[in-house]
mmCIF file of C-alpha atoms in Angstrom:
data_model
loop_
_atom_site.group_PDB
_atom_site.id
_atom_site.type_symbol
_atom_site.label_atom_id
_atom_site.label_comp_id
_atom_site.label_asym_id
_atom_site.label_seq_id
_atom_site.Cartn_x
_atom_site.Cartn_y
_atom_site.Cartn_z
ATOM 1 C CA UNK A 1 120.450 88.775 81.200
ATOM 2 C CA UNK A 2 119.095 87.286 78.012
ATOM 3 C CA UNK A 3 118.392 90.091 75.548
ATOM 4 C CA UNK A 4 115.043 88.100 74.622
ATOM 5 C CA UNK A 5 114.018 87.666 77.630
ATOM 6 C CA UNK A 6 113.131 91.267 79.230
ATOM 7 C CA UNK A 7 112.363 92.401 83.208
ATOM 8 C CA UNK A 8 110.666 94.963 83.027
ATOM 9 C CA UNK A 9 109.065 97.604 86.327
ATOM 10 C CA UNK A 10 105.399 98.514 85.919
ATOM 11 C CA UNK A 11 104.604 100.976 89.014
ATOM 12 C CA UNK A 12 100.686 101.414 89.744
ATOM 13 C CA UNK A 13 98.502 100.756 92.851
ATOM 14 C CA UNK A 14 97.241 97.259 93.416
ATOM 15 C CA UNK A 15 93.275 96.775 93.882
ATOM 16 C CA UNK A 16 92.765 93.353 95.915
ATOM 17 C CA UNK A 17 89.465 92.773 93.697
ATOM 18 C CA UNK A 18 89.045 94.667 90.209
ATOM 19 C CA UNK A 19 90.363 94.769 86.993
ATOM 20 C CA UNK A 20 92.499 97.402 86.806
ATOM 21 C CA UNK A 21 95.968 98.691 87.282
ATOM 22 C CA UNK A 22 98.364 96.087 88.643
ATOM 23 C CA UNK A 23 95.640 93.561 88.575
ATOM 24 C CA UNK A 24 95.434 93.820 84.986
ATOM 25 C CA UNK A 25 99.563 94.769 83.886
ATOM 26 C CA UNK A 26 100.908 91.948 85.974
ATOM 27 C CA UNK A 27 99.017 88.978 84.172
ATOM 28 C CA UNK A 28 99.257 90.763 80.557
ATOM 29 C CA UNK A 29 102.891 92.039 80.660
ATOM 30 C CA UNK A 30 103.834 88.377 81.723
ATOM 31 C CA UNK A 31 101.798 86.901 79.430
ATOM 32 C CA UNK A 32 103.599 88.883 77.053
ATOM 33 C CA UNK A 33 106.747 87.048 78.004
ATOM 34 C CA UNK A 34 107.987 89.767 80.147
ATOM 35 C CA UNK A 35 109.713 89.140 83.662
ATOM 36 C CA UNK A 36 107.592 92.010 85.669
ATOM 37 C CA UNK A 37 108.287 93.707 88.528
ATOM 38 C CA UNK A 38 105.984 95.502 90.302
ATOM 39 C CA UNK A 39 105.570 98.600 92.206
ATOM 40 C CA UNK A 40 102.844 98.937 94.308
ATOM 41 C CA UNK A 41 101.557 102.738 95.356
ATOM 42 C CA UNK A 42 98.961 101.955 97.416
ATOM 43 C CA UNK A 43 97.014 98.736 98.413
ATOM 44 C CA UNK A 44 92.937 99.143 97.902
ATOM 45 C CA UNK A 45 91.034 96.521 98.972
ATOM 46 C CA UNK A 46 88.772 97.054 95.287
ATOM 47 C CA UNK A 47 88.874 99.664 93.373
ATOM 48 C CA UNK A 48 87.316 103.101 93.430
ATOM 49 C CA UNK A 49 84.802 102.836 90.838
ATOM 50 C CA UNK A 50 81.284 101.016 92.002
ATOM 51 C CA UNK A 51 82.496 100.347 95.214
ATOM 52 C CA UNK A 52 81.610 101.839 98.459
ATOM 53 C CA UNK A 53 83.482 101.258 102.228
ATOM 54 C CA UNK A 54 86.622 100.194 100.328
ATOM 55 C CA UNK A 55 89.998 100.013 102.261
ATOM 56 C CA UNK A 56 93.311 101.897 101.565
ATOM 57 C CA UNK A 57 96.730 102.070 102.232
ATOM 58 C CA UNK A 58 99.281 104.515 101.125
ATOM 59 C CA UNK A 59 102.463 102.631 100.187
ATOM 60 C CA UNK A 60 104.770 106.256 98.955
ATOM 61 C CA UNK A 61 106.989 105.806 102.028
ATOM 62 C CA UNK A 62 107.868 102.243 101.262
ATOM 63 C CA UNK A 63 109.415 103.339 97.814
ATOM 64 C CA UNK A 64 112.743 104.622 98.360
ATOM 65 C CA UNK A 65 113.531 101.652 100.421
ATOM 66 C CA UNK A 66 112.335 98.933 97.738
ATOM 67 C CA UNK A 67 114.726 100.837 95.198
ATOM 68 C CA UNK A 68 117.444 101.365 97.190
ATOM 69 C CA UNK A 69 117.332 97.638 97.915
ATOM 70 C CA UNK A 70 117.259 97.000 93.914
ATOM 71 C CA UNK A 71 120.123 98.943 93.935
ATOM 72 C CA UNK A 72 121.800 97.123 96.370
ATOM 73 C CA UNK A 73 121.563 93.701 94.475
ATOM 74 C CA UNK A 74 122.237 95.458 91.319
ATOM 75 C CA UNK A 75 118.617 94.701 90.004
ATOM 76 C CA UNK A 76 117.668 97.103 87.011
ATOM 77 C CA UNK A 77 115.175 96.979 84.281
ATOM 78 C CA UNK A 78 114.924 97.282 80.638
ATOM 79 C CA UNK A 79 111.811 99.515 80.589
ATOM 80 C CA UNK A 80 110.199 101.343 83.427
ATOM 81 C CA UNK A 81 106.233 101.801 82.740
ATOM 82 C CA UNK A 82 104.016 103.846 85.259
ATOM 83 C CA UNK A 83 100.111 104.567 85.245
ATOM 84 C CA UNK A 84 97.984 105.911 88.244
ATOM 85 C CA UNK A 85 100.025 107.837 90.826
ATOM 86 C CA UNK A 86 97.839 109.138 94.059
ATOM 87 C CA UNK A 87 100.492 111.983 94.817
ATOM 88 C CA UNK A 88 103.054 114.524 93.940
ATOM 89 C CA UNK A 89 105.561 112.325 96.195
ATOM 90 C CA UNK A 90 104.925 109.307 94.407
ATOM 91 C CA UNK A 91 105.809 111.439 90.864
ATOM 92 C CA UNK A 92 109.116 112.790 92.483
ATOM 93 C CA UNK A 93 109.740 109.021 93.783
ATOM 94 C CA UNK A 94 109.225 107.411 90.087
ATOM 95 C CA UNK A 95 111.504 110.211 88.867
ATOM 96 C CA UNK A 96 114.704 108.837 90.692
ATOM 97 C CA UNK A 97 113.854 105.442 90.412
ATOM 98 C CA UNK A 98 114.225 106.244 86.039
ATOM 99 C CA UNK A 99 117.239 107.752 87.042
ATOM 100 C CA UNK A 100 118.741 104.635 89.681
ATOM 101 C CA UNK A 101 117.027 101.771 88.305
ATOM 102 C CA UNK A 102 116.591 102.111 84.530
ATOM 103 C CA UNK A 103 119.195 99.951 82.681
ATOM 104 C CA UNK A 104 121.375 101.797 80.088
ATOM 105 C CA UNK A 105 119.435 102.573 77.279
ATOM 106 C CA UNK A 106 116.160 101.024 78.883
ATOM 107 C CA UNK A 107 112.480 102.895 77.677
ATOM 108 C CA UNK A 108 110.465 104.927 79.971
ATOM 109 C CA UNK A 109 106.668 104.669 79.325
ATOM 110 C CA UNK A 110 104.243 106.861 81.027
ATOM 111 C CA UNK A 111 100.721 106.963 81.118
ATOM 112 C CA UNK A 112 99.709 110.093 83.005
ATOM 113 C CA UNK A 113 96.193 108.737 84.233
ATOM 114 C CA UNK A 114 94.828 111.778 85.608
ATOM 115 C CA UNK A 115 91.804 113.237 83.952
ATOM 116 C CA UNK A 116 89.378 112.176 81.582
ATOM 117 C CA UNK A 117 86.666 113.768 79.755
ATOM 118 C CA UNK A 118 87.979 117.706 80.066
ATOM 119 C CA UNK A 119 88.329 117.079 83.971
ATOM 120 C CA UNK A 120 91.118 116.157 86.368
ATOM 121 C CA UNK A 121 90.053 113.226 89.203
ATOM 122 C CA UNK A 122 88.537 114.718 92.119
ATOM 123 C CA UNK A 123 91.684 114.041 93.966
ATOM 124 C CA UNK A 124 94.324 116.161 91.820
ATOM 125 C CA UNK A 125 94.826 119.797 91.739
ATOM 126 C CA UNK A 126 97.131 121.916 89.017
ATOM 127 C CA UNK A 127 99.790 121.617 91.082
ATOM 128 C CA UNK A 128 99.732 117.480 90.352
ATOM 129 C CA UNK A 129 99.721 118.857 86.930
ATOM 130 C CA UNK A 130 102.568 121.079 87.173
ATOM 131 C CA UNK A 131 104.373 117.773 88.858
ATOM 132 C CA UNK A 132 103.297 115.568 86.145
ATOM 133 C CA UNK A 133 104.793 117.505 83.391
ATOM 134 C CA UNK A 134 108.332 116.933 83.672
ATOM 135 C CA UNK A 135 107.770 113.221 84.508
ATOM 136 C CA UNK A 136 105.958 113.039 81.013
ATOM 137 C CA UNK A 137 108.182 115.411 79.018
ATOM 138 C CA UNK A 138 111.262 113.144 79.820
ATOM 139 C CA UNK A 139 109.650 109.773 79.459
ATOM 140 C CA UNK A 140 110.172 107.874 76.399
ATOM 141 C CA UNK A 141 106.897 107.227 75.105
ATOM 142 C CA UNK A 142 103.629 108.643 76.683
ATOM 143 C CA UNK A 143 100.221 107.352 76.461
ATOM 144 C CA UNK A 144 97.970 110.522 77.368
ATOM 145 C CA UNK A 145 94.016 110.839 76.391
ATOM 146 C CA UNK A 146 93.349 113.989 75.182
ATOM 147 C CA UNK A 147 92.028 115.882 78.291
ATOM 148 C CA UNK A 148 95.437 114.660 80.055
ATOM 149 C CA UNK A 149 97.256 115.892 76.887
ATOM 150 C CA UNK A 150 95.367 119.220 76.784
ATOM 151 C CA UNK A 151 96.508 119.804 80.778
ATOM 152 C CA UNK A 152 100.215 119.170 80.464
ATOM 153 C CA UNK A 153 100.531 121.399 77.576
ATOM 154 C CA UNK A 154 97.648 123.970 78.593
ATOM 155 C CA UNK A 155 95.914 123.624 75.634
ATOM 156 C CA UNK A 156 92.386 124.015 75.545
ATOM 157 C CA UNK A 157 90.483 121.024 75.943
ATOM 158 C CA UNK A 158 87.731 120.601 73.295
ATOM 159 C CA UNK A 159 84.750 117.857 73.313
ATOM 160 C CA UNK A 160 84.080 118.882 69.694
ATOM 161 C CA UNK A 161 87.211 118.731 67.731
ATOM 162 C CA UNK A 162 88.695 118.077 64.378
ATOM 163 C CA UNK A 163 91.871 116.767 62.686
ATOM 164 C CA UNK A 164 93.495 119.962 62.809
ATOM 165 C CA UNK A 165 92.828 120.240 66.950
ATOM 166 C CA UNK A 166 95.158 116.858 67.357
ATOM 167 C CA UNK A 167 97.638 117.741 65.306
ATOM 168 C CA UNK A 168 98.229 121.218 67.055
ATOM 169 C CA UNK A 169 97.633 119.335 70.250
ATOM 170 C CA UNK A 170 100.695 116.682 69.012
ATOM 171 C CA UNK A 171 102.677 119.760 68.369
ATOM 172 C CA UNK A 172 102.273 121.544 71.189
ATOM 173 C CA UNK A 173 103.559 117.854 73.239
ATOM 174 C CA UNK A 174 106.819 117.741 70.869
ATOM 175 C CA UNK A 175 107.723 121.496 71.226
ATOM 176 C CA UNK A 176 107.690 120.412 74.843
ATOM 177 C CA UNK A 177 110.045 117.335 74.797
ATOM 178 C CA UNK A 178 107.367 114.472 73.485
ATOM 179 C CA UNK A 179 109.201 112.363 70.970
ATOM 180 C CA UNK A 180 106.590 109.387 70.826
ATOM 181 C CA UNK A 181 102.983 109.548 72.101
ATOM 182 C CA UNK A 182 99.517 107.501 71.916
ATOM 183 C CA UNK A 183 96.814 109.316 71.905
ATOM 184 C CA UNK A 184 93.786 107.438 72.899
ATOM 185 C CA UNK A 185 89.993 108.271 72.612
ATOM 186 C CA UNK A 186 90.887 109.907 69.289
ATOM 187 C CA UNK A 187 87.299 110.260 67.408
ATOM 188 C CA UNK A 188 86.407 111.814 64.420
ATOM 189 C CA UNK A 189 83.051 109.754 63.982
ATOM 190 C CA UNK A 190 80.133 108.979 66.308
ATOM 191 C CA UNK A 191 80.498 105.368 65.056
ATOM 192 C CA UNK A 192 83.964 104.933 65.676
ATOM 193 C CA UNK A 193 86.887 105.952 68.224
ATOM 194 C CA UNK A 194 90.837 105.611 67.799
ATOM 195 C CA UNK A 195 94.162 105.917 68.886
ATOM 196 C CA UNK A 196 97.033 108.746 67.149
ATOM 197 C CA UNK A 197 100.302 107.493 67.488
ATOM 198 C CA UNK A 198 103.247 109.879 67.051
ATOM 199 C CA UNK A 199 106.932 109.193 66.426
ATOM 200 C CA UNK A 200 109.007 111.555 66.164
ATOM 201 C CA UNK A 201 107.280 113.640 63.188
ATOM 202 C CA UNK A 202 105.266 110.809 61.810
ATOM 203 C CA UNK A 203 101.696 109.996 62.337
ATOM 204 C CA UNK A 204 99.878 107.962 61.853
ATOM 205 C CA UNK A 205 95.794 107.030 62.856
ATOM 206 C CA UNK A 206 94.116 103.984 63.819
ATOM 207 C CA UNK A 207 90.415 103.622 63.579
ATOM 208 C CA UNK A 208 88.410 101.410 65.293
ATOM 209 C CA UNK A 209 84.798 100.181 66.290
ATOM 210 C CA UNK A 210 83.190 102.704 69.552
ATOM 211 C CA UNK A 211 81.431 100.743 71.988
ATOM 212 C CA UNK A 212 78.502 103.084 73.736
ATOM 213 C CA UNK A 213 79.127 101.706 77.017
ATOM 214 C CA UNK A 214 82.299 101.838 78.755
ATOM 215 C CA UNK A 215 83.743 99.375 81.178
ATOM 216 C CA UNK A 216 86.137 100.397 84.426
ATOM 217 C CA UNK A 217 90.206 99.847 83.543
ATOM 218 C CA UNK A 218 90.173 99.893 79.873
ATOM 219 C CA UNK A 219 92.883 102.637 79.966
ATOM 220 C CA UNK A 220 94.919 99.986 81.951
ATOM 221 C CA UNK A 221 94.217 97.178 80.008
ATOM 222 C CA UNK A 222 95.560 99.272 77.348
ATOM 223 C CA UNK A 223 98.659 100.439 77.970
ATOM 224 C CA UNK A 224 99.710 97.092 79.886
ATOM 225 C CA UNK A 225 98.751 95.329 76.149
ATOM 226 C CA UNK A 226 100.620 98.425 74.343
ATOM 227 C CA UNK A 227 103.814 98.125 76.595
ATOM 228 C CA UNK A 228 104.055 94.216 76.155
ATOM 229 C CA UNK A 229 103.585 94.401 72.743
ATOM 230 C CA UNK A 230 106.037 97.022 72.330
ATOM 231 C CA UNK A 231 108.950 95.600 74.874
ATOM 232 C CA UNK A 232 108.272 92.267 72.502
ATOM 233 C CA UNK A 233 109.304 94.337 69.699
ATOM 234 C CA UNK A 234 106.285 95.169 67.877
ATOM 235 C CA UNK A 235 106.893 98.667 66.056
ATOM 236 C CA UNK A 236 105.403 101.655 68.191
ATOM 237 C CA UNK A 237 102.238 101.531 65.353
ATOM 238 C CA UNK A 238 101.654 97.963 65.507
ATOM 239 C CA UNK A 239 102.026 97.885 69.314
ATOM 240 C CA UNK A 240 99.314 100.883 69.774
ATOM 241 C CA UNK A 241 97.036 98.386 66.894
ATOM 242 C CA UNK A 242 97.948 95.202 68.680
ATOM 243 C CA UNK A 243 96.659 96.834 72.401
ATOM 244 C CA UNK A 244 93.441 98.653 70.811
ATOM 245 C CA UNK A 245 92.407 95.147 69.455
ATOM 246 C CA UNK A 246 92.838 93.465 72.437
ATOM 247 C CA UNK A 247 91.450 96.183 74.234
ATOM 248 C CA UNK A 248 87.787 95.971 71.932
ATOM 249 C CA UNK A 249 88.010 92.261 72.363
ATOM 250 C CA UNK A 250 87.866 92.445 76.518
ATOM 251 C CA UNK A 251 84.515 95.157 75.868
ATOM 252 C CA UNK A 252 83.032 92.599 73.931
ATOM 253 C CA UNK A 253 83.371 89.497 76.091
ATOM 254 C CA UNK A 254 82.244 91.310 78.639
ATOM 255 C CA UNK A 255 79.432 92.820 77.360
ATOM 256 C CA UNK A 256 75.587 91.950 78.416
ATOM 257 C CA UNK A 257 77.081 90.376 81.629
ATOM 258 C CA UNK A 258 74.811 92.222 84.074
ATOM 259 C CA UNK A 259 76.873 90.947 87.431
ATOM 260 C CA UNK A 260 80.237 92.148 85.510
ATOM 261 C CA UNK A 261 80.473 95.917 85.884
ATOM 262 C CA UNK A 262 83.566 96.104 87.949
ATOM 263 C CA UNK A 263 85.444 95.546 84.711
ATOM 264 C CA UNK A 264 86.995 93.567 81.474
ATOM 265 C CA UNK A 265 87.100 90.333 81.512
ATOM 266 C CA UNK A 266 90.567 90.420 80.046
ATOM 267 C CA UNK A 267 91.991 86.922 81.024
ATOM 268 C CA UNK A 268 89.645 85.125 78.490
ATOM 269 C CA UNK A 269 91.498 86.850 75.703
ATOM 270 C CA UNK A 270 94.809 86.728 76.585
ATOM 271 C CA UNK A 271 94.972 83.616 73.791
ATOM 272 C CA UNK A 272 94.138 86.570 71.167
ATOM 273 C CA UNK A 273 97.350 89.177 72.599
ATOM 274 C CA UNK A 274 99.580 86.226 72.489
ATOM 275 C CA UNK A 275 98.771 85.143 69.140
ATOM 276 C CA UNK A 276 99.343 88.689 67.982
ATOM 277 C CA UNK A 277 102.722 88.841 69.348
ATOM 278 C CA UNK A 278 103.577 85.805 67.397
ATOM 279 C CA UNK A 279 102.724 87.223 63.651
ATOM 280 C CA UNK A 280 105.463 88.770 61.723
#
């Protein structure tokens, strides 16, 4: 395969209608010039969040097949990139597919989407936490909010914090096995909000403007941005800078649109990612 041109697995469940996990990585990790594979977890007809009556289907028994079959025709990938899992199954499946799949040398990206402001979703227990751990601790890179943070290294979680709070919190993620993480939802002002990124030792903080109102998938949109950015071979720093700009920029399309609340309307900015990728 060319070495420019990069396939890459993102595993997530797929919402029919809503922007948000594969709906959103697909289009911006191939917009990023990335072949992408997909995963799917489970099939919702939307997604969870402003929708009622929606439909679901649980796809963790189709896994092992669809990677043993990749293994069969000697399909691997050059970076393996995960977000929301709906089980403890589904962790242990995405474990051996690193191991099988993963080209030598390939990146492992995790975003643990699990819990958000000091709680876990309603659907996870500690033991998901306990499962989530070792899939995090062994990744590559991994792209934790601080509540998600906090519960993998049970830390105390803290609404109020300062400076010194994320650094210990860093620490406590590299005596574990982190070597790089983004930390999103860092803020230290009212006014403003940011992401921490950590590489091995170094860190490093990037501000940016706080928007009062926040829109369903943004964590996705994220990390799909961050990973193609990254995998293009934008520097960890400038990858996390590249996604939070991109990021702000869906919010602010999409803001005052009373009949969009399901989401970001992330495809009318895609022009604004790509440039991006092209600077030096």
């Amino acid at each position: 395969m060319n070495n420019d041109y990069k396939r890459i697995l993102t595993i997530q469940d797929i919402s029919c209608v809503g922007q948000c996990s594969l709906t959103v990585a697909l289009p911006i990790l191939s917009a990023c010039g990335l072949e992408t594979a997909i995963l799917p977890s489970a099939v919702l007809s939307t997604h969870t969040g402003g929708f009622t009556g929606f439909t679901f289907r649980d796809l963790t028994d189709d896994m092992p097949a669809i990677s043993a079959h990749w293994k069969k025709e000697n399909l691997s990938f050059k970076a393996v990139c995960t977000g929301y899992l709906g089980s403890i199954k589904q962790i242990q499946f995405v474990q051996d597919i690193f191991k099988t799949n993963l080209e030598e040398g390939g990146i492992t990206i995790v975003d643990p989407a699990m819990a958000d402001n000091g709680k876990l979703y309603s659907i996870f227990d500690q033991a998901y936490v306990d499962a989530m751990k070792p899939l995090c601790f062994s990744a590559d890179i991994i792209l934790p909010n601080i509540t998600e943070a906090a519960y993998i290294t049970d830390a105390e979680y803290r609404e109020n914090y300062d400076e010194a709070y994320i650094k210990d919190l860093l620490s406590k993620l590299a005596e574990r096995g982190a070597k790089r993480v983004i930390l999103t939802g860092v803020s230290y002002r009212k006014e403003t909000t940011g992401v921490v990124v950590y590489d091995n030792g170094d860190i490093k903080y990037y501000e940016h403007e706080r928007f009062e109102k926040g829109s369903h998938g943004t964590g996705d949109v994220y990390a799909s941005a961050f990973v193609g950015a990254f995998m293009s071979g934008k520097s960890l720093y400038d990858a996390a800078v590249i996604a939070a700009d991109y990021t702000l920029s869906c919010i602010r399309v999409t803001q005052g649109d009373p009949d969009h609340t399901y989401g970001v309307k992330f495809e009318t900015v895609i022009p604004e990612l790509i440039d991006a990728l092209r600077k030096e």
